[in-house]
Coordinates of C-alpha atoms and ligand atoms in Angstrom, one line a residue:
X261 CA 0.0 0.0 0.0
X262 CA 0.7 3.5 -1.1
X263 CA 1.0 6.2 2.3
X264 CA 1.3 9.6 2.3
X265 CA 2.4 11.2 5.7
X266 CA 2.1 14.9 6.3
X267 CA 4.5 16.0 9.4
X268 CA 5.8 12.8 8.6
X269 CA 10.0 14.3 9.5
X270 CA 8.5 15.4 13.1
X271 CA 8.3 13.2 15.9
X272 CA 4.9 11.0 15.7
X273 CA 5.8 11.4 11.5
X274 CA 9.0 10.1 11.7
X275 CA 8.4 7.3 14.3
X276 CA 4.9 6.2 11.8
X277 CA 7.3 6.6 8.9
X278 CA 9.6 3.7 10.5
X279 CA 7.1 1.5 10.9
X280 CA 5.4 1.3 7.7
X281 CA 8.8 1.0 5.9
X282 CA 9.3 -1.5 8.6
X283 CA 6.0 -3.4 7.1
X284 CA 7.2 -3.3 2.9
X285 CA 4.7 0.1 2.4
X286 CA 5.6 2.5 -0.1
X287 CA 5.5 6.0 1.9
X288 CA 5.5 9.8 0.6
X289 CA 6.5 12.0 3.1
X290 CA 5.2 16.2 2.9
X291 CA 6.5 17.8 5.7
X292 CA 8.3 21.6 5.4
X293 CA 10.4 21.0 8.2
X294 CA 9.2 24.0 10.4
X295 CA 9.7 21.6 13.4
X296 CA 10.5 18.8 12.1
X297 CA 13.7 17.5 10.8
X298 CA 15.1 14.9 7.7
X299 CA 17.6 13.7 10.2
X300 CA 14.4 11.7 11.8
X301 CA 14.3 10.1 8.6
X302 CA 17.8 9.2 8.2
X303 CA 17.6 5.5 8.0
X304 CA 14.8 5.2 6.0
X305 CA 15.3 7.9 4.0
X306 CA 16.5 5.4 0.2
X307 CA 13.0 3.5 0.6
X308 CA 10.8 6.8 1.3
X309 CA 9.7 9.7 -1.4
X310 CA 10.8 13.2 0.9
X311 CA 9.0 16.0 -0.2
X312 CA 9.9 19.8 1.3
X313 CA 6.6 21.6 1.3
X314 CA 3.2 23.2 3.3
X315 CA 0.3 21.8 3.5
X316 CA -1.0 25.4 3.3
X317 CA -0.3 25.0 -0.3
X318 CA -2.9 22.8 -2.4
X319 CA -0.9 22.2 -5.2
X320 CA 2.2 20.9 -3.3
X321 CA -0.3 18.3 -1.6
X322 CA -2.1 17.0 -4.8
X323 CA 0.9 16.4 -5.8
X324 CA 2.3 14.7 -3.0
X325 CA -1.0 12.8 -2.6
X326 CA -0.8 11.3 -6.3
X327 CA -1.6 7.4 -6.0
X328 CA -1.8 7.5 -2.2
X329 CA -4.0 4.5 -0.9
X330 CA -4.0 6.2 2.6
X331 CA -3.0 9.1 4.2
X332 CA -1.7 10.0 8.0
X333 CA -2.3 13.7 8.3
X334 CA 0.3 14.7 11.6
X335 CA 1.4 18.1 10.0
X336 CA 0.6 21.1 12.2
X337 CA 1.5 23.3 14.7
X338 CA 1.3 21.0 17.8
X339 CA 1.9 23.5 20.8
X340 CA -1.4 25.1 22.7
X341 CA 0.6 27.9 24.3
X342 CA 1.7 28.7 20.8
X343 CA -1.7 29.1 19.6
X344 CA -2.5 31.1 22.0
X345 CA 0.1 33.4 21.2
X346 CA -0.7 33.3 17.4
X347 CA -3.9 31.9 16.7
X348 CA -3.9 33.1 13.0
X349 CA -1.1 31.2 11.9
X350 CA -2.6 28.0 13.8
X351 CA -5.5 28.1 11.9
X352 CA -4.2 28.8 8.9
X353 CA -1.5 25.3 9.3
X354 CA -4.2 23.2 11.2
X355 CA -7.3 24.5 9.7
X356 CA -6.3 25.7 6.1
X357 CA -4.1 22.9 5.6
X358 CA -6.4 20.4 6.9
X359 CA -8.6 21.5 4.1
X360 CA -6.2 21.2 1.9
X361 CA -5.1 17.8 2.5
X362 CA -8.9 16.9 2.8
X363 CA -9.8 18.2 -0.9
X364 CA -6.5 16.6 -1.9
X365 CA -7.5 13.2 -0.8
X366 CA -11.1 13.6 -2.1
X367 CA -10.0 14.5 -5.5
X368 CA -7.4 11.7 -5.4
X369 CA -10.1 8.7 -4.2
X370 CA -7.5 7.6 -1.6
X371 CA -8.9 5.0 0.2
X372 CA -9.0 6.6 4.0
X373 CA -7.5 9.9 5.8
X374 CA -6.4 9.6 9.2
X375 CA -6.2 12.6 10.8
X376 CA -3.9 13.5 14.4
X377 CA -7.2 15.3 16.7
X378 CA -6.1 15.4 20.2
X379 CA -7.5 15.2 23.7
X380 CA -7.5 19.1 23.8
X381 CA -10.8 18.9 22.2
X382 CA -12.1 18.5 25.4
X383 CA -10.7 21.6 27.2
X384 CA -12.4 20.6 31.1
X385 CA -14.4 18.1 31.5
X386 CA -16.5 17.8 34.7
X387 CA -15.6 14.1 35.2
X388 CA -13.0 12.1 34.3
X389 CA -12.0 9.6 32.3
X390 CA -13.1 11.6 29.1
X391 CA -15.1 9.8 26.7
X392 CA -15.8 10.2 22.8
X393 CA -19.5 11.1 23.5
X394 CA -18.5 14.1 25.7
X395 CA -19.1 17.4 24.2
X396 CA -15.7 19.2 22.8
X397 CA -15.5 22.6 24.5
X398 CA -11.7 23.7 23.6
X399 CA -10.3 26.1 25.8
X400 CA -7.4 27.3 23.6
X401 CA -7.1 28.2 20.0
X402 CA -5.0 24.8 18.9
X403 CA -8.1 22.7 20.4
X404 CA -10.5 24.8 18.4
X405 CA -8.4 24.3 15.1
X406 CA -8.3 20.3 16.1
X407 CA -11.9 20.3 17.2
X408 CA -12.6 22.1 13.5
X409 CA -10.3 19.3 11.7
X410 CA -12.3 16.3 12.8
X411 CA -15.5 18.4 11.9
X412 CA -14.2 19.0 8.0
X413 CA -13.1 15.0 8.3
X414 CA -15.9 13.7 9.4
X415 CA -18.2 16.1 6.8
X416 CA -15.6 15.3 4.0
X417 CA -16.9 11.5 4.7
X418 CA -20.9 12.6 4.9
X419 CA -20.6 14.7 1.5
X420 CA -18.3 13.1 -0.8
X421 CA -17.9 9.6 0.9
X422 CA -14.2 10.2 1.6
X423 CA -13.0 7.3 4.4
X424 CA -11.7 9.4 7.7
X425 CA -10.9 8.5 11.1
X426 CA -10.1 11.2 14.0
X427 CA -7.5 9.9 16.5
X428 CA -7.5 12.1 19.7
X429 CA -3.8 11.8 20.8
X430 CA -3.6 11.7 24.6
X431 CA 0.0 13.9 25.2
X432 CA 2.2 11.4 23.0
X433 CA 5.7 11.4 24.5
X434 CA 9.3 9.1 23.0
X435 CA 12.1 9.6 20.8
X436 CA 12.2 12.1 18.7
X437 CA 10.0 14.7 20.5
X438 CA 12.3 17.9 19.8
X439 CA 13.4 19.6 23.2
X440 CA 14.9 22.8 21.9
X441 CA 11.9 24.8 21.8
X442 CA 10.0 27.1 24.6
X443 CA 6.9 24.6 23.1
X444 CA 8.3 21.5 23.3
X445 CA 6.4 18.7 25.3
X446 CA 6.9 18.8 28.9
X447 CA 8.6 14.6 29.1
X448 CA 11.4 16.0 26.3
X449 CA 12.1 19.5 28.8
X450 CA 12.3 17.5 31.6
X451 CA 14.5 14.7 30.2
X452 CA 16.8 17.1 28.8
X453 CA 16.9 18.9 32.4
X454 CA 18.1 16.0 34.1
X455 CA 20.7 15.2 31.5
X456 CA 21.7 19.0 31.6
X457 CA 21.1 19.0 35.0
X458 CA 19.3 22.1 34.8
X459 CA 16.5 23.4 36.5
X460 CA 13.7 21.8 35.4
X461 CA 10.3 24.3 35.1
X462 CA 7.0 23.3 36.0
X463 CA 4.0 25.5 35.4
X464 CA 1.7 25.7 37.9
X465 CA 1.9 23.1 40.8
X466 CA 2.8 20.6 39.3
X467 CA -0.4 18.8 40.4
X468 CA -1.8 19.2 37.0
X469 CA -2.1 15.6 35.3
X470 CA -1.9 14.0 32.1
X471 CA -2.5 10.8 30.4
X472 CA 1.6 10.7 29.2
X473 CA 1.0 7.6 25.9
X474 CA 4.1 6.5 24.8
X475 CA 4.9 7.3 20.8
X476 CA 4.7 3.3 20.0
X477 CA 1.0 3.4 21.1
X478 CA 0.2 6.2 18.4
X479 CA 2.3 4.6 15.5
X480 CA 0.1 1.1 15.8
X481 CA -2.8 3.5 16.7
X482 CA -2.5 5.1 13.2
X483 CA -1.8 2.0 11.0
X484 CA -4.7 0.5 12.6
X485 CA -6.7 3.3 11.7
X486 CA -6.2 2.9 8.4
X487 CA -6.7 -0.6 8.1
X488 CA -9.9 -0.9 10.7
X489 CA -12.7 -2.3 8.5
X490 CA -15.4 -0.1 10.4
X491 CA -14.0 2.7 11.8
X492 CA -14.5 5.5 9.3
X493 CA -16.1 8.2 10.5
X494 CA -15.2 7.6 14.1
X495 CA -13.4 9.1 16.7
X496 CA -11.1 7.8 19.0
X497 CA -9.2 8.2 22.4
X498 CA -5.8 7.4 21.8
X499 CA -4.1 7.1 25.8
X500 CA -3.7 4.8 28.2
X501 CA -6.0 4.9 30.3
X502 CA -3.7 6.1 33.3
X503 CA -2.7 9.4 34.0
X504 CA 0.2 11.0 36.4
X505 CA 1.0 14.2 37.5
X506 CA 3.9 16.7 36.9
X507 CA 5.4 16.2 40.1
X508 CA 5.5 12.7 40.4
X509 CA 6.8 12.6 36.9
X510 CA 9.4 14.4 38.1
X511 CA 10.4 12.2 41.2
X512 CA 10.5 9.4 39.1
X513 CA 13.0 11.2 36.3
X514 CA 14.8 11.4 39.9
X515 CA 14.9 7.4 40.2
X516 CA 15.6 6.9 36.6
X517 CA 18.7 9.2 36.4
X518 CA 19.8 9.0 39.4
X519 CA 20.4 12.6 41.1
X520 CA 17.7 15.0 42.4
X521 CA 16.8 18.4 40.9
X522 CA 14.7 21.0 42.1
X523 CA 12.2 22.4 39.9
X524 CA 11.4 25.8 39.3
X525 CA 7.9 26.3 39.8
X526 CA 6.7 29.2 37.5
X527 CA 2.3 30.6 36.7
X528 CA 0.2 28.6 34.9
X529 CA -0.1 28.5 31.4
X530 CA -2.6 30.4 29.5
X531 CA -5.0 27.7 28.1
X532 CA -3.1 24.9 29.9
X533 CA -6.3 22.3 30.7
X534 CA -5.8 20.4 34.3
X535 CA -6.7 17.3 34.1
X536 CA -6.7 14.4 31.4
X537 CA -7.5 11.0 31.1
X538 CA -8.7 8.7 27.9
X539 CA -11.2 6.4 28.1
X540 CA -9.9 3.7 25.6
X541 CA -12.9 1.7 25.2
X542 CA -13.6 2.6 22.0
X543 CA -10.5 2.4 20.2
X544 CA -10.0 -0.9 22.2
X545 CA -13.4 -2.5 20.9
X546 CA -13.3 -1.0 17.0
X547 CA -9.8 -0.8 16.0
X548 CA -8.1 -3.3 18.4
X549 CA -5.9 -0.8 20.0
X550 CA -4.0 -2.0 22.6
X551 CA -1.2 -0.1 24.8
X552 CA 1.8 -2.1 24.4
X553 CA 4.5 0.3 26.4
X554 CA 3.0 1.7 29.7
X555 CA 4.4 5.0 31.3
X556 CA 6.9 3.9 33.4
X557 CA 8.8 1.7 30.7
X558 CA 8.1 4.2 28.1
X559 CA 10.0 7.3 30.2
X560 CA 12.6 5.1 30.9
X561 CA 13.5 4.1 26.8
X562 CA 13.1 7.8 25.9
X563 CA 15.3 9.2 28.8
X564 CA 17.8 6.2 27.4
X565 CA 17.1 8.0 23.9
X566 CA 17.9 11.2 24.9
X567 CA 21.3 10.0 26.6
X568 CA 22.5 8.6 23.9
X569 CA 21.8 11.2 21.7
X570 CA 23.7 13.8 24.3
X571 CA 26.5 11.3 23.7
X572 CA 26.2 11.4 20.1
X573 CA 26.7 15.1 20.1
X574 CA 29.8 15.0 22.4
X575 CA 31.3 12.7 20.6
X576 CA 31.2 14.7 17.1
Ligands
NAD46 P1 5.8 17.7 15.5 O1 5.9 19.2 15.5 O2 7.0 16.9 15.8 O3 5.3 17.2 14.1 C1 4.5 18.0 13.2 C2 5.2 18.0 11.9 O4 4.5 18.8 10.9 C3 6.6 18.6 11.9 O5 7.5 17.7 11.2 C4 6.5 19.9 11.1 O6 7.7 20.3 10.4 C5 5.4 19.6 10.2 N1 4.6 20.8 9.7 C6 4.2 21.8 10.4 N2 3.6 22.7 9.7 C7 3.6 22.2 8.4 C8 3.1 22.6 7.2 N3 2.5 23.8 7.0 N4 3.3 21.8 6.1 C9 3.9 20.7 6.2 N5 4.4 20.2 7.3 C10 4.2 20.9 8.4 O7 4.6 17.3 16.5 P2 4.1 15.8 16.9 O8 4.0 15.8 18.3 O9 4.7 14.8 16.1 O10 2.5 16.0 16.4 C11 2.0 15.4 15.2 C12 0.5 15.6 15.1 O11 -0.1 15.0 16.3 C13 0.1 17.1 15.1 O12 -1.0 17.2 14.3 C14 -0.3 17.4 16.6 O13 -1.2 18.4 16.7 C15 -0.9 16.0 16.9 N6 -0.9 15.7 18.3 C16 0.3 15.6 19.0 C17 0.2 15.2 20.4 C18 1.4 15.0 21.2 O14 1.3 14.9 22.4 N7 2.6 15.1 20.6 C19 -1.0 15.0 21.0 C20 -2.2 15.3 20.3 C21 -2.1 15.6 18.9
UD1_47 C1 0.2 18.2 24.4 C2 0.7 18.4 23.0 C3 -0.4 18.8 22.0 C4 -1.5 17.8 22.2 C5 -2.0 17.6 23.6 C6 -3.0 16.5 23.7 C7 3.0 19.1 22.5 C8 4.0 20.2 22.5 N1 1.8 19.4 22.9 O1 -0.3 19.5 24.9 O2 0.0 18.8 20.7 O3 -2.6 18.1 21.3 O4 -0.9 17.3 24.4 O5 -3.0 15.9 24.9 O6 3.3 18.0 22.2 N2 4.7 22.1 31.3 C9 5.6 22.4 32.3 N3 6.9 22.7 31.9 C10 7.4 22.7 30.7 C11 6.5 22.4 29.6 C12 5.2 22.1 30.0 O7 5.3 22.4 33.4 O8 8.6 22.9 30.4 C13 3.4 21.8 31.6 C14 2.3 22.5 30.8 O9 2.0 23.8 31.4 C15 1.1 21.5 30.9 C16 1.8 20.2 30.9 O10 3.2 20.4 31.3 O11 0.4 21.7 32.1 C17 1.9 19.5 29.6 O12 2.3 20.5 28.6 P1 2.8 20.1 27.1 O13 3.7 18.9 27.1 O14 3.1 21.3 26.4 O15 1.4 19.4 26.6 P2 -0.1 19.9 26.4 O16 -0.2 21.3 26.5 O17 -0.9 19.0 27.4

């Protein structure tokens, strides 16, 4: 089978990438490398078609969606406290190029689009775990534009037939999650800070919680997506079912590395939800999603990760 993966050189891309080259699929990659980076493709980049461009730009994606049997759609800007900051250009990656990919896919009959939603949908909900059949009520401009996604999927599938899934990610954390940026997600900041052995910053108290899924999860999440005989036009929960806070994230970083760091306690981000916690029930019972690496195991191969990559760097 023919993929096409937008955002596929970023970190949930790159790690999907892997393993459908990993299964003999013939992949396209469109991603413009605004955050993500061809070195994540390095060893599979001979087998893979690379193509530098936006999904804000229709004719770059019909082009890249030529012959495509499916398609992962991951490219956007991932970071709420950057949406907040510039909602405008948010919508105009997540919702504009969503479109894009959507009229794209339509025009090209592929056979399904899979698109990355996320648990931010929900903004607060008053109980938790949160379930599909909640309503969305986003409390920042990045869950709006993913809430707005699975609502041009979903119609895409209701007025021109086109297959579509919506995966709400549940904070997907592993190798590959880019550190070096004031958005970066929170397991990558704090794993660099213990290698560093810098201050470590939490926002808030640290009391907040999240439902941290390892990046293996998502990968077979996605393929089975695709492949789910009756899934399309669903949406589904993509966690663990388990959720931890900030600070005990942070004492276990502790065990894990071995030496104790204070954190830096700063205010609250602006559109920063509290709580989260998937139901998985759904994607359990209709795509046969099963976690495979639970937290615990999962923080301690990507802190590994991270190590080694420090060591790559002082080595060269
Ligand atoms: P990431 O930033 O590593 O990946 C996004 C990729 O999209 C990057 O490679 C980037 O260069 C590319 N991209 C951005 N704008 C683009 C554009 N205009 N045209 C083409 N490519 C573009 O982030 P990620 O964590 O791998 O997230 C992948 C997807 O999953 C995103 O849609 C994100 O919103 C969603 N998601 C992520 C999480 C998470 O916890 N990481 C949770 C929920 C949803
Ligand atoms: C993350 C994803 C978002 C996804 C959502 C779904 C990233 C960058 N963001 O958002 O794409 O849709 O999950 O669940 O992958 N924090 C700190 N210190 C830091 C960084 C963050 O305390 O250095 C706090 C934040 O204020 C927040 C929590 O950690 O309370 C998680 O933040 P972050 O990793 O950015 O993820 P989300 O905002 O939950």
């Amino acid at each position: 089978m023919r993929y096409l993966v937008t955002g596929g050189a970023g970190f949930i891309g790159s790690n999907t990438v892997d393993e459908l080259v990993r299964r003999g699929h013939s992949v396209v990659v469109l991603d413009d490398l605004s955050a993500g980076k061809e070195e994540n493709l390095t060893e599979v980049r001979s087998k893979i078609t690379f193509i530098k461009g936006s999904i804000t730009e229709l004719e770059i994606v019909q082009k890249a969606m030529l012959q495509a049997d499916y398609v992962i759609h991951l490219a956007a800007r991932a970071s709420v406290p950057r949406s907040v900051k510039d909602p405008i250009e948010t919508n105009r990656i997540n919702v504009d190029g969503t479109l894009n990919v959507l009229v794209a896919a339509r025009d090209n009959k592929v056979k399904r689009v899979v698109f990355a939603a996320s648990s931010s949908v929900y903004g607060e909900t008053p109980t938790l775990p949160k379930s599909e059949d909640m309503r969305p009520l986003p409390i920042s401009p990045y869950g709006v534009s993913k809430y707005v996604g699975e609502l041009y999927s979903q119609t895409f599938g209701r007025c021109y037939g086109l297959e579509n899934v919506c995966l709400r990610y549940f904070n997907i954390f592993g190798p590959r999650q880019d550190p070096d940026s004031p958005y970066s997600g929170v397991l990558s900041r704090f794993a660099t800070a213990f290698l560093e052995s810098t201050q470590p910053v939490v926002f808030g108290d640290g009391e907040q919680t999240r439902d941290f899924t390892y990046v293996d999860n998502a990968v077979q999440a996605n393929i089975l997506a695709c492949e789910a005989p009756s899934a399309s036009g669903g949406t589904f929960n993509i966690g663990t079912g388990r959720s931890i806070s900030l600070n005990q994230v942070l004492q276990m970083l502790q065990n894990i590395a071995g030496k104790k760091l204070a954190a830096k306690y700063e205010p609250p981000r602006e559109g920063d939800i509290r709580d989260s916690l998937a139901d998985i029930r759904r994607a359990r019972e209709t795509l046969g999603y099963e976690p495979t690496v639970m937290f615990e195991e999962g923080l301690q191969r990507t802190f590994a990760w991270y190590l080694a990559q420090s060591a790559k760097k002082v080595a060269n």
